[in-house]
Amino acid sequence: DAAAVTLVDVGDALQGSILCSQSSGSEVLSLMNTVGYDYQVFGNREFDYGMETALSFIEQSNAEYLGVNFRDLAADTEVFPPYAIQEYTINNQTVKIGYVGILTPESIAKGTPKYFQDADGNFIYSLEADTNEQFYATVQTAVDSALAEGADYIIALGHLGNSGVTEGWSSKDVIQNTEGIDVFLDGHAHSVVESEEVTDRNQDNVLLTAVGTKLQNLGALIITLNDDGSLQASSHLINTVSEAEKESESYQTLDTAVKELEDKYSYLMVEEGNSAYDLCIYDPVSEERMIRNHETNLGDYIADAYKAGLNADIGIINGGSIRADLEAGDITFLDITNVLPYTGTVDKIKASGQVILDCLEMGSRLYPEESGGFIQVSGMTYTIDSEMPSSVETDAQGMFVKVNGNYRVKDVKVNGEDLDLEKIYTVAISDYYFTR
């Protein structure tokens, strides 16, 4: 039999690039329609444009959005179908594959909570994770339903991440606390996992794979039918396109669409400045991402710009908002928007020393693991005691409640002076970060 191909995306596809920010995601969704995606999952970034725009993606997409744990509380209904079952023919035998979509509960805390609330601050949308047990049970119910409906094999499409995420909400946490999933295609952490076996609660192996970020790789999951009738999966990554593939009709069609968009946004290639140095979020030698658990020169530069531009005492930006290196040489507006792709404003606010200390503590709670909330600063220095466990408490949505114990963050100084917990400071910060 000819191989059947199903194309899926596990979230954050519609934010993080100039095409996204200039079109609120619609230009990229149009390209995805051209490519021919079959199933998609919302990442936390799909909510960046507000709930009305996020929900409009459902109608704009030719693919089917899936999600077991996105619920409209007012209507008491699931926003997306929790799963879909697709039939394939392998060696003249019909095989049914169940695709189960899972959204990260961090979409609230790492996004804008008001998008999930009504005007009075009541939550009108839920991600079904008030407790970890509720989250796992919601996933298990969908897996069980897909199997009962006849699925022979279950592929989870998860925007969860495997490191640097809230405890209990990672892809490995879900695998280890459920049964029946055969393969887990993961996103959110933007990490690369070519192929890893993770044991579920029945001690069965589940294949976990993740492809990185911004088409760094394509993931190829190959499912074969064994002689005994069982199904077997293997995965590998693709990061090159052959000359023969470039000559194909499908590639040429997409290339034409991409070039049309490049021409449309060519005006963004105007030069805005010049740098004598590489400004980095990745280690230039190992290529390991540093911005989410290290101070970097680009993080410092942006925080300095915030502070100087708004004449504030302190500049703050979370590492997860900084998305690309700036190479030495001419810098265009397009380069800048690739570094800071998300829409929003930089605001000057007032905050007490205690609030600032709590903010630093929240941002460093996962250190030395990566965290998008890790804070790059200007006008301020601080030390993290990585030997001390974090005592940060969060609510069911993953938002900060309090520090219930000793602080990992120590020796905080503002412009060379000890942080005064009672003093009010001015802080230059993105609206995304301070409204969370």
Tab-separated table of C-alpha atoms in Angstrom:
chain	number	residue	atom	x	y	z
A	1	ASP	CA	0.000	0.000	0.000
A	2	ALA	CA	1.088	3.582	-0.624
A	3	ALA	CA	2.042	5.358	2.575
A	4	ALA	CA	-0.610	7.662	4.020
A	5	VAL	CA	0.621	10.932	5.510
A	6	THR	CA	-1.080	12.864	8.297
A	7	LEU	CA	0.329	16.295	9.161
A	8	VAL	CA	-0.115	17.700	12.673
A	9	ASP	CA	0.957	20.745	14.683
A	10	VAL	CA	1.166	20.836	18.476
A	11	GLY	CA	0.840	24.561	19.141
A	12	ASP	CA	2.435	28.022	19.202
A	13	ALA	CA	2.280	28.035	15.404
A	14	LEU	CA	0.470	31.367	15.134
A	15	GLN	CA	2.724	33.581	17.223
A	16	GLY	CA	6.437	34.263	17.359
A	17	SER	CA	7.228	35.629	13.894
A	18	ILE	CA	6.752	38.826	11.926
A	19	LEU	CA	4.021	37.208	9.825
A	20	CYS	CA	2.138	36.376	13.001
A	21	SER	CA	2.461	39.739	14.714
A	22	GLN	CA	1.580	41.700	11.560
A	23	SER	CA	-1.510	39.607	10.792
A	24	SER	CA	-2.599	38.294	14.215
A	25	GLY	CA	-1.669	34.809	13.065
A	26	SER	CA	-3.847	34.688	9.952
A	27	GLU	CA	-1.003	34.821	7.368
A	28	VAL	CA	0.714	31.793	8.909
A	29	LEU	CA	-2.573	29.926	9.240
A	30	SER	CA	-3.115	30.543	5.522
A	31	LEU	CA	0.304	29.011	4.804
A	32	MET	CA	-0.580	26.034	6.991
A	33	ASN	CA	-3.777	25.595	4.986
A	34	THR	CA	-1.674	25.606	1.813
A	35	VAL	CA	0.604	22.911	3.248
A	36	GLY	CA	-2.409	20.839	4.287
A	37	TYR	CA	-2.369	20.236	8.023
A	38	ASP	CA	-4.851	17.666	9.301
A	39	TYR	CA	-4.900	18.251	13.072
A	40	GLN	CA	-3.768	21.155	15.241
A	41	VAL	CA	-3.586	21.923	18.955
A	42	PHE	CA	-3.655	25.313	20.648
A	43	GLY	CA	-0.421	26.321	22.326
A	44	ASN	CA	-0.408	28.994	25.008
A	45	ARG	CA	0.608	31.561	22.367
A	46	GLU	CA	-2.539	31.062	20.298
A	47	PHE	CA	-4.327	32.922	23.109
A	48	ASP	CA	-2.055	35.990	22.865
A	49	TYR	CA	-4.487	37.824	20.578
A	50	GLY	CA	-7.433	37.475	22.943
A	51	MET	CA	-10.113	34.812	23.167
A	52	GLU	CA	-12.243	36.116	20.289
A	53	THR	CA	-9.346	35.971	17.825
A	54	ALA	CA	-8.136	32.636	19.212
A	55	LEU	CA	-11.531	31.041	18.666
A	56	SER	CA	-11.708	32.499	15.151
A	57	PHE	CA	-8.764	30.252	14.207
A	58	ILE	CA	-11.154	27.303	14.391
A	59	GLU	CA	-13.106	28.607	11.396
A	60	GLN	CA	-10.040	29.871	9.513
A	61	SER	CA	-8.174	26.574	9.661
A	62	ASN	CA	-8.733	23.733	7.231
A	63	ALA	CA	-7.344	21.413	9.902
A	64	GLU	CA	-9.334	20.161	12.868
A	65	TYR	CA	-8.381	21.557	16.265
A	66	LEU	CA	-8.384	18.981	19.074
A	67	GLY	CA	-8.256	19.445	22.841
A	68	VAL	CA	-9.403	17.302	25.760
A	69	ASN	CA	-9.121	20.025	28.396
A	70	PHE	CA	-10.389	23.330	26.986
A	71	ARG	CA	-13.871	23.919	28.359
A	72	ASP	CA	-16.406	26.739	28.000
A	73	LEU	CA	-17.804	26.905	31.535
A	74	ALA	CA	-20.787	29.083	30.619
A	75	ALA	CA	-21.985	26.673	27.929
A	76	ASP	CA	-20.671	23.650	29.871
A	77	THR	CA	-19.177	22.230	26.679
A	78	GLU	CA	-15.762	21.349	25.328
A	79	VAL	CA	-14.485	23.969	22.907
A	80	PHE	CA	-12.731	21.355	20.754
A	81	PRO	CA	-13.408	17.688	20.091
A	82	PRO	CA	-11.111	15.827	22.503
A	83	TYR	CA	-9.947	13.376	19.859
A	84	ALA	CA	-10.324	12.232	16.273
A	85	ILE	CA	-10.017	8.748	14.814
A	86	GLN	CA	-8.547	8.303	11.347
A	87	GLU	CA	-8.502	5.108	9.328
A	88	TYR	CA	-5.503	3.881	7.337
A	89	THR	CA	-4.989	0.814	5.193
A	90	ILE	CA	-1.770	-1.082	5.888
A	91	ASN	CA	-1.137	-4.349	4.047
A	92	ASN	CA	-4.829	-4.512	3.137
A	93	GLN	CA	-5.767	-4.204	6.808
A	94	THR	CA	-7.727	-1.275	8.238
A	95	VAL	CA	-6.010	0.420	11.143
A	96	LYS	CA	-7.621	3.128	13.260
A	97	ILE	CA	-5.389	5.764	14.860
A	98	GLY	CA	-6.777	7.981	17.590
A	99	TYR	CA	-5.351	11.513	17.864
A	100	VAL	CA	-5.874	13.115	21.293
A	101	GLY	CA	-5.180	16.850	21.752
A	102	ILE	CA	-3.899	18.206	25.090
A	103	LEU	CA	-3.430	21.912	25.923
A	104	THR	CA	-1.026	23.106	28.591
A	105	PRO	CA	-2.771	24.434	31.692
A	106	GLU	CA	0.034	27.029	31.723
A	107	SER	CA	-1.864	28.876	28.974
A	108	ILE	CA	-3.537	30.927	31.703
A	109	ALA	CA	-0.566	31.786	33.914
A	110	LYS	CA	1.850	32.180	31.000
A	111	GLY	CA	-0.651	34.182	29.013
A	112	THR	CA	-3.190	36.829	29.960
A	113	PRO	CA	-5.607	35.508	32.609
A	114	LYS	CA	-8.311	38.072	31.779
A	115	TYR	CA	-8.800	36.399	28.387
A	116	PHE	CA	-10.192	33.398	30.288
A	117	GLN	CA	-12.388	35.535	32.568
A	118	ASP	CA	-15.531	37.628	32.367
A	119	ALA	CA	-15.664	41.345	33.212
A	120	ASP	CA	-16.004	40.519	36.912
A	121	GLY	CA	-12.896	38.348	36.987
A	122	ASN	CA	-14.734	35.028	37.066
A	123	PHE	CA	-13.221	32.248	34.984
A	124	ILE	CA	-15.507	31.380	32.066
A	125	TYR	CA	-13.009	29.049	30.399
A	126	SER	CA	-11.198	26.169	32.074
A	127	LEU	CA	-8.200	24.040	31.189
A	128	GLU	CA	-9.390	21.276	33.521
A	129	ALA	CA	-6.388	21.291	35.850
A	130	ASP	CA	-7.594	22.573	39.212
A	131	THR	CA	-5.673	19.558	40.506
A	132	ASN	CA	-3.186	17.311	38.765
A	133	GLU	CA	-5.569	14.415	39.324
A	134	GLN	CA	-8.330	16.254	37.461
A	135	PHE	CA	-5.971	16.934	34.571
A	136	TYR	CA	-4.842	13.314	34.276
A	137	ALA	CA	-8.430	12.053	34.605
A	138	THR	CA	-9.576	14.358	31.800
A	139	VAL	CA	-6.866	13.019	29.505
A	140	GLN	CA	-7.608	9.420	30.540
A	141	THR	CA	-11.317	9.803	29.804
A	142	ALA	CA	-10.569	10.916	26.248
A	143	VAL	CA	-8.068	8.100	25.684
A	144	ASP	CA	-10.546	5.549	27.015
A	145	SER	CA	-13.328	6.956	24.813
A	146	ALA	CA	-11.156	6.803	21.688
A	147	LEU	CA	-10.216	3.191	22.442
A	148	ALA	CA	-13.854	2.294	23.112
A	149	GLU	CA	-14.772	3.835	19.773
A	150	GLY	CA	-12.408	1.455	18.040
A	151	ALA	CA	-9.012	3.172	17.955
A	152	ASP	CA	-6.185	0.628	17.664
A	153	TYR	CA	-3.457	3.080	18.579
A	154	ILE	CA	-3.376	6.418	20.445
A	155	ILE	CA	-1.173	9.374	19.517
A	156	ALA	CA	-1.262	12.270	21.967
A	157	LEU	CA	-0.758	15.710	20.440
A	158	GLY	CA	0.387	17.656	23.484
A	159	HIS	CA	1.473	21.228	24.028
A	160	LEU	CA	2.927	20.432	27.447
A	161	GLY	CA	6.727	20.383	27.418
A	162	ASN	CA	9.083	18.005	29.174
A	163	SER	CA	11.251	20.437	31.183
A	164	GLY	CA	11.004	23.915	32.657
A	165	VAL	CA	7.235	23.654	33.141
A	166	THR	CA	4.931	23.535	36.149
A	167	GLU	CA	5.309	20.367	38.169
A	168	GLY	CA	2.617	17.847	37.280
A	169	TRP	CA	1.848	19.341	33.875
A	170	SER	CA	4.691	18.022	31.723
A	171	SER	CA	4.298	15.445	28.974
A	172	LYS	CA	6.174	12.921	31.103
A	173	ASP	CA	3.846	13.597	34.066
A	174	VAL	CA	0.820	12.886	31.886
A	175	ILE	CA	2.360	9.723	30.435
A	176	GLN	CA	3.334	8.398	33.866
A	177	ASN	CA	-0.149	9.024	35.289
A	178	THR	CA	-2.250	7.621	32.446
A	179	GLU	CA	-2.466	4.468	30.345
A	180	GLY	CA	-3.340	3.704	26.742
A	181	ILE	CA	-1.226	6.369	25.023
A	182	ASP	CA	1.220	4.822	22.555
A	183	VAL	CA	3.001	7.918	21.226
A	184	PHE	CA	3.294	11.459	22.604
A	185	LEU	CA	4.145	14.272	20.174
A	186	ASP	CA	5.158	17.171	22.405
A	187	GLY	CA	5.559	20.956	22.189
A	188	HIS	CA	5.676	23.994	24.489
A	189	ALA	CA	9.230	23.594	25.867
A	190	HIS	CA	10.682	24.042	22.341
A	191	SER	CA	13.128	21.246	23.144
A	192	VAL	CA	14.392	18.587	20.751
A	193	VAL	CA	13.633	14.963	21.647
A	194	GLU	CA	14.219	12.682	18.682
A	195	SER	CA	12.990	9.533	20.394
A	196	GLU	CA	12.613	8.636	24.067
A	197	GLU	CA	10.785	5.824	25.813
A	198	VAL	CA	8.739	6.860	28.878
A	199	THR	CA	6.891	4.336	31.055
A	200	ASP	CA	3.169	4.871	31.700
A	201	ARG	CA	1.326	3.877	34.869
A	202	ASN	CA	0.897	0.333	33.533
A	203	GLN	CA	4.666	0.094	32.943
A	204	ASP	CA	4.109	0.140	29.188
A	205	ASN	CA	6.537	2.147	27.049
A	206	VAL	CA	5.327	5.323	25.350
A	207	LEU	CA	7.368	6.927	22.570
A	208	LEU	CA	7.980	10.639	23.324
A	209	THR	CA	9.270	13.002	20.652
A	210	ALA	CA	9.547	16.783	20.186
A	211	VAL	CA	10.930	18.745	17.241
A	212	GLY	CA	12.165	22.041	18.717
A	213	THR	CA	10.973	25.425	17.490
A	214	LYS	CA	10.319	27.457	14.324
A	215	LEU	CA	10.690	24.506	11.924
A	216	GLN	CA	14.111	23.751	13.359
A	217	ASN	CA	13.123	20.194	12.496
A	218	LEU	CA	10.221	18.285	11.059
A	219	GLY	CA	9.278	15.210	13.029
A	220	ALA	CA	8.645	11.997	11.137
A	221	LEU	CA	6.635	9.365	12.998
A	222	ILE	CA	6.520	6.051	11.148
A	223	ILE	CA	3.857	3.508	12.140
A	224	THR	CA	4.221	-0.038	10.846
A	225	LEU	CA	2.084	-3.146	11.124
A	226	ASN	CA	3.874	-6.203	12.490
A	227	ASP	CA	3.189	-9.757	11.345
A	228	ASP	CA	1.320	-10.475	14.582
A	229	GLY	CA	-1.071	-7.577	13.922
A	230	SER	CA	0.483	-5.219	16.462
A	231	LEU	CA	1.504	-1.669	15.584
A	232	GLN	CA	4.968	-0.253	16.096
A	233	ALA	CA	6.189	3.360	15.937
A	234	SER	CA	9.586	4.932	15.340
A	235	SER	CA	10.539	8.587	15.021
A	236	HIS	CA	13.299	10.676	13.509
A	237	LEU	CA	13.921	14.328	12.700
A	238	ILE	CA	14.260	15.995	9.306
A	239	ASN	CA	16.108	19.300	8.932
A	240	THR	CA	17.141	19.370	5.269
A	241	VAL	CA	15.260	19.552	1.977
A	242	SER	CA	16.745	17.757	-1.000
A	243	GLU	CA	17.068	19.348	-4.440
A	244	ALA	CA	14.599	16.798	-5.813
A	245	GLU	CA	12.065	17.758	-3.143
A	246	LYS	CA	12.518	21.417	-4.032
A	247	GLU	CA	11.491	20.586	-7.597
A	248	SER	CA	8.210	18.997	-6.499
A	249	GLU	CA	4.914	20.674	-7.289
A	250	SER	CA	3.927	20.911	-3.617
A	251	TYR	CA	7.190	22.614	-2.664
A	252	GLN	CA	6.905	25.061	-5.574
A	253	THR	CA	3.336	25.954	-4.598
A	254	LEU	CA	4.360	26.731	-1.041
A	255	ASP	CA	7.527	28.538	-2.133
A	256	THR	CA	5.451	30.849	-4.312
A	257	ALA	CA	3.140	31.650	-1.398
A	258	VAL	CA	6.099	32.339	0.902
A	259	LYS	CA	7.804	34.626	-1.628
A	260	GLU	CA	4.601	36.617	-2.046
A	261	LEU	CA	4.543	37.232	1.707
A	262	GLU	CA	8.254	38.108	1.713
A	263	ASP	CA	7.570	40.718	-0.967
A	264	LYS	CA	4.604	42.025	1.015
A	265	TYR	CA	6.767	42.636	4.077
A	266	SER	CA	9.950	43.711	2.286
A	267	TYR	CA	9.501	47.229	3.684
A	268	LEU	CA	10.530	45.824	7.079
A	269	MET	CA	14.091	45.340	5.806
A	270	VAL	CA	14.919	48.981	6.556
A	271	GLU	CA	18.101	49.363	8.590
A	272	GLU	CA	17.542	50.591	12.145
A	273	GLY	CA	21.067	50.369	13.526
A	274	ASN	CA	24.323	48.467	13.703
A	275	SER	CA	26.006	46.266	16.285
A	276	ALA	CA	29.712	45.530	16.562
A	277	TYR	CA	28.961	42.397	18.581
A	278	ASP	CA	26.761	39.342	18.389
A	279	LEU	CA	23.891	39.729	20.854
A	280	CYS	CA	22.844	36.264	21.920
A	281	ILE	CA	20.219	34.141	23.574
A	282	TYR	CA	22.004	30.938	22.507
A	283	ASP	CA	25.498	29.880	23.519
A	284	PRO	CA	27.598	30.609	20.391
A	285	VAL	CA	29.659	27.432	20.899
A	286	SER	CA	27.244	24.784	22.161
A	287	GLU	CA	24.149	26.449	20.617
A	288	GLU	CA	22.356	25.707	23.889
A	289	ARG	CA	19.621	28.214	24.730
A	290	MET	CA	20.708	30.380	27.670
A	291	ILE	CA	18.092	33.123	27.891
A	292	ARG	CA	15.757	31.114	30.153
A	293	ASN	CA	18.284	30.325	32.884
A	294	HIS	CA	21.273	32.624	32.335
A	295	GLU	CA	21.996	36.315	32.056
A	296	THR	CA	22.860	37.100	28.418
A	297	ASN	CA	24.123	40.197	26.653
A	298	LEU	CA	20.941	40.461	24.558
A	299	GLY	CA	18.752	40.123	27.649
A	300	ASP	CA	20.784	42.856	29.331
A	301	TYR	CA	20.587	45.066	26.250
A	302	ILE	CA	16.795	44.878	26.000
A	303	ALA	CA	16.308	45.422	29.731
A	304	ASP	CA	18.682	48.404	29.505
A	305	ALA	CA	16.609	49.796	26.620
A	306	TYR	CA	13.408	49.418	28.637
A	307	LYS	CA	14.929	51.206	31.625
A	308	ALA	CA	16.524	54.018	29.640
A	309	GLY	CA	13.594	54.524	27.293
A	310	LEU	CA	11.111	55.017	30.110
A	311	ASN	CA	13.547	56.576	32.606
A	312	ALA	CA	12.710	53.930	35.206
A	313	ASP	CA	14.627	52.667	38.225
A	314	ILE	CA	14.572	49.105	36.904
A	315	GLY	CA	14.090	47.358	33.566
A	316	ILE	CA	12.622	43.840	33.484
A	317	ILE	CA	11.941	41.384	30.673
A	318	ASN	CA	11.230	37.675	30.942
A	319	GLY	CA	13.558	35.416	28.978
A	320	GLY	CA	10.703	33.658	27.204
A	321	SER	CA	9.802	36.871	25.371
A	322	ILE	CA	13.222	37.078	23.661
A	323	ARG	CA	13.228	34.717	20.703
A	324	ALA	CA	16.287	35.128	18.482
A	325	ASP	CA	19.923	36.202	18.376
A	326	LEU	CA	21.037	39.490	16.811
A	327	GLU	CA	24.150	38.934	14.733
A	328	ALA	CA	26.818	41.611	14.503
A	329	GLY	CA	26.359	44.042	11.623
A	330	ASP	CA	23.384	45.903	10.255
A	331	ILE	CA	20.153	45.474	12.199
A	332	THR	CA	16.821	45.810	10.408
A	333	PHE	CA	13.340	46.268	11.753
A	334	LEU	CA	12.678	42.666	10.734
A	335	ASP	CA	15.610	41.500	12.867
A	336	ILE	CA	14.182	43.352	15.854
A	337	THR	CA	10.718	41.891	15.407
A	338	ASN	CA	12.225	38.403	15.167
A	339	VAL	CA	13.885	39.036	18.545
A	340	LEU	CA	10.717	40.509	20.109
A	341	PRO	CA	7.886	39.116	17.972
A	342	TYR	CA	4.981	39.511	20.352
A	343	THR	CA	2.568	42.393	20.142
A	344	GLY	CA	2.149	44.650	23.167
A	345	THR	CA	3.589	47.694	24.874
A	346	VAL	CA	6.360	48.523	27.314
A	347	ASP	CA	4.918	50.339	30.319
A	348	LYS	CA	6.284	52.189	33.330
A	349	ILE	CA	4.680	50.998	36.540
A	350	LYS	CA	5.219	51.444	40.256
A	351	ALA	CA	6.008	48.448	42.473
A	352	SER	CA	7.166	47.966	46.027
A	353	GLY	CA	10.464	46.313	46.816
A	354	GLN	CA	8.503	43.351	48.193
A	355	VAL	CA	6.602	42.895	44.926
A	356	ILE	CA	9.860	43.073	42.975
A	357	LEU	CA	11.456	40.463	45.253
A	358	ASP	CA	8.442	38.172	44.817
A	359	CYS	CA	8.651	38.653	41.048
A	360	LEU	CA	12.311	37.618	41.026
A	361	GLU	CA	11.510	34.629	43.233
A	362	MET	CA	8.722	33.479	40.928
A	363	GLY	CA	10.988	33.845	37.906
A	364	SER	CA	13.750	31.768	39.484
A	365	ARG	CA	11.621	29.048	41.057
A	366	LEU	CA	12.613	26.424	38.453
A	367	TYR	CA	16.291	27.382	38.209
A	368	PRO	CA	18.568	25.806	37.010
A	369	GLU	CA	15.884	24.350	34.743
A	370	GLU	CA	14.759	26.593	31.928
A	371	SER	CA	11.772	28.831	32.530
A	372	GLY	CA	10.186	31.377	30.230
A	373	GLY	CA	9.620	33.484	33.344
A	374	PHE	CA	13.348	33.742	34.141
A	375	ILE	CA	14.027	37.466	34.489
A	376	GLN	CA	16.609	39.563	32.671
A	377	VAL	CA	17.143	42.879	34.473
A	378	SER	CA	18.645	46.354	34.202
A	379	GLY	CA	19.495	48.629	37.125
A	380	MET	CA	19.359	45.659	39.443
A	381	THR	CA	21.477	42.653	40.438
A	382	TYR	CA	20.501	39.520	42.328
A	383	THR	CA	21.798	36.089	43.293
A	384	ILE	CA	19.938	32.759	43.141
A	385	ASP	CA	20.714	30.099	45.754
A	386	SER	CA	20.221	27.049	43.553
A	387	GLU	CA	20.810	24.683	46.481
A	388	MET	CA	17.649	25.925	48.220
A	389	PRO	CA	14.332	24.380	47.077
A	390	SER	CA	11.749	26.853	45.828
A	391	SER	CA	8.983	27.690	48.289
A	392	VAL	CA	6.821	29.553	45.772
A	393	GLU	CA	3.124	28.636	45.983
A	394	THR	CA	0.895	28.950	42.917
A	395	ASP	CA	-2.849	28.573	42.460
A	396	ALA	CA	-4.668	26.021	40.309
A	397	GLN	CA	-3.972	28.143	37.217
A	398	GLY	CA	-0.246	28.293	38.004
A	399	MET	CA	-0.302	31.941	39.065
A	400	PHE	CA	1.743	33.294	41.962
A	401	VAL	CA	0.135	33.177	45.430
A	402	LYS	CA	2.981	33.661	47.895
A	403	VAL	CA	6.433	32.612	49.001
A	404	ASN	CA	5.852	30.153	51.822
A	405	GLY	CA	9.342	29.907	53.258
A	406	ASN	CA	12.842	31.170	52.565
A	407	TYR	CA	13.723	33.050	49.400
A	408	ARG	CA	16.140	31.571	46.867
A	409	VAL	CA	16.765	35.110	45.584
A	410	LYS	CA	19.287	36.998	47.713
A	411	ASP	CA	21.564	40.064	47.677
A	412	VAL	CA	19.164	42.131	45.584
A	413	LYS	CA	20.504	45.576	44.803
A	414	VAL	CA	18.908	48.422	42.860
A	415	ASN	CA	21.459	50.737	41.281
A	416	GLY	CA	24.026	49.566	43.800
A	417	GLU	CA	21.868	49.899	46.927
A	418	ASP	CA	20.119	47.141	48.872
A	419	LEU	CA	16.517	46.558	47.802
A	420	ASP	CA	14.161	48.315	50.238
A	421	LEU	CA	11.051	46.141	50.618
A	422	GLU	CA	8.955	49.157	51.662
A	423	LYS	CA	10.145	51.541	48.953
A	424	ILE	CA	8.196	52.164	45.757
A	425	TYR	CA	10.284	51.808	42.601
A	426	THR	CA	9.487	52.545	38.972
A	427	VAL	CA	9.746	49.527	36.683
A	428	ALA	CA	9.865	49.422	32.869
A	429	ILE	CA	8.189	46.168	31.887
A	430	SER	CA	6.086	44.691	29.069
A	431	ASP	CA	2.318	44.777	29.517
A	432	TYR	CA	2.278	41.017	28.865
A	433	TYR	CA	4.449	40.323	31.886
A	434	PHE	CA	2.979	42.650	34.484
A	435	THR	CA	-0.678	41.847	33.663
A	436	ARG	CA	-0.196	38.097	34.152
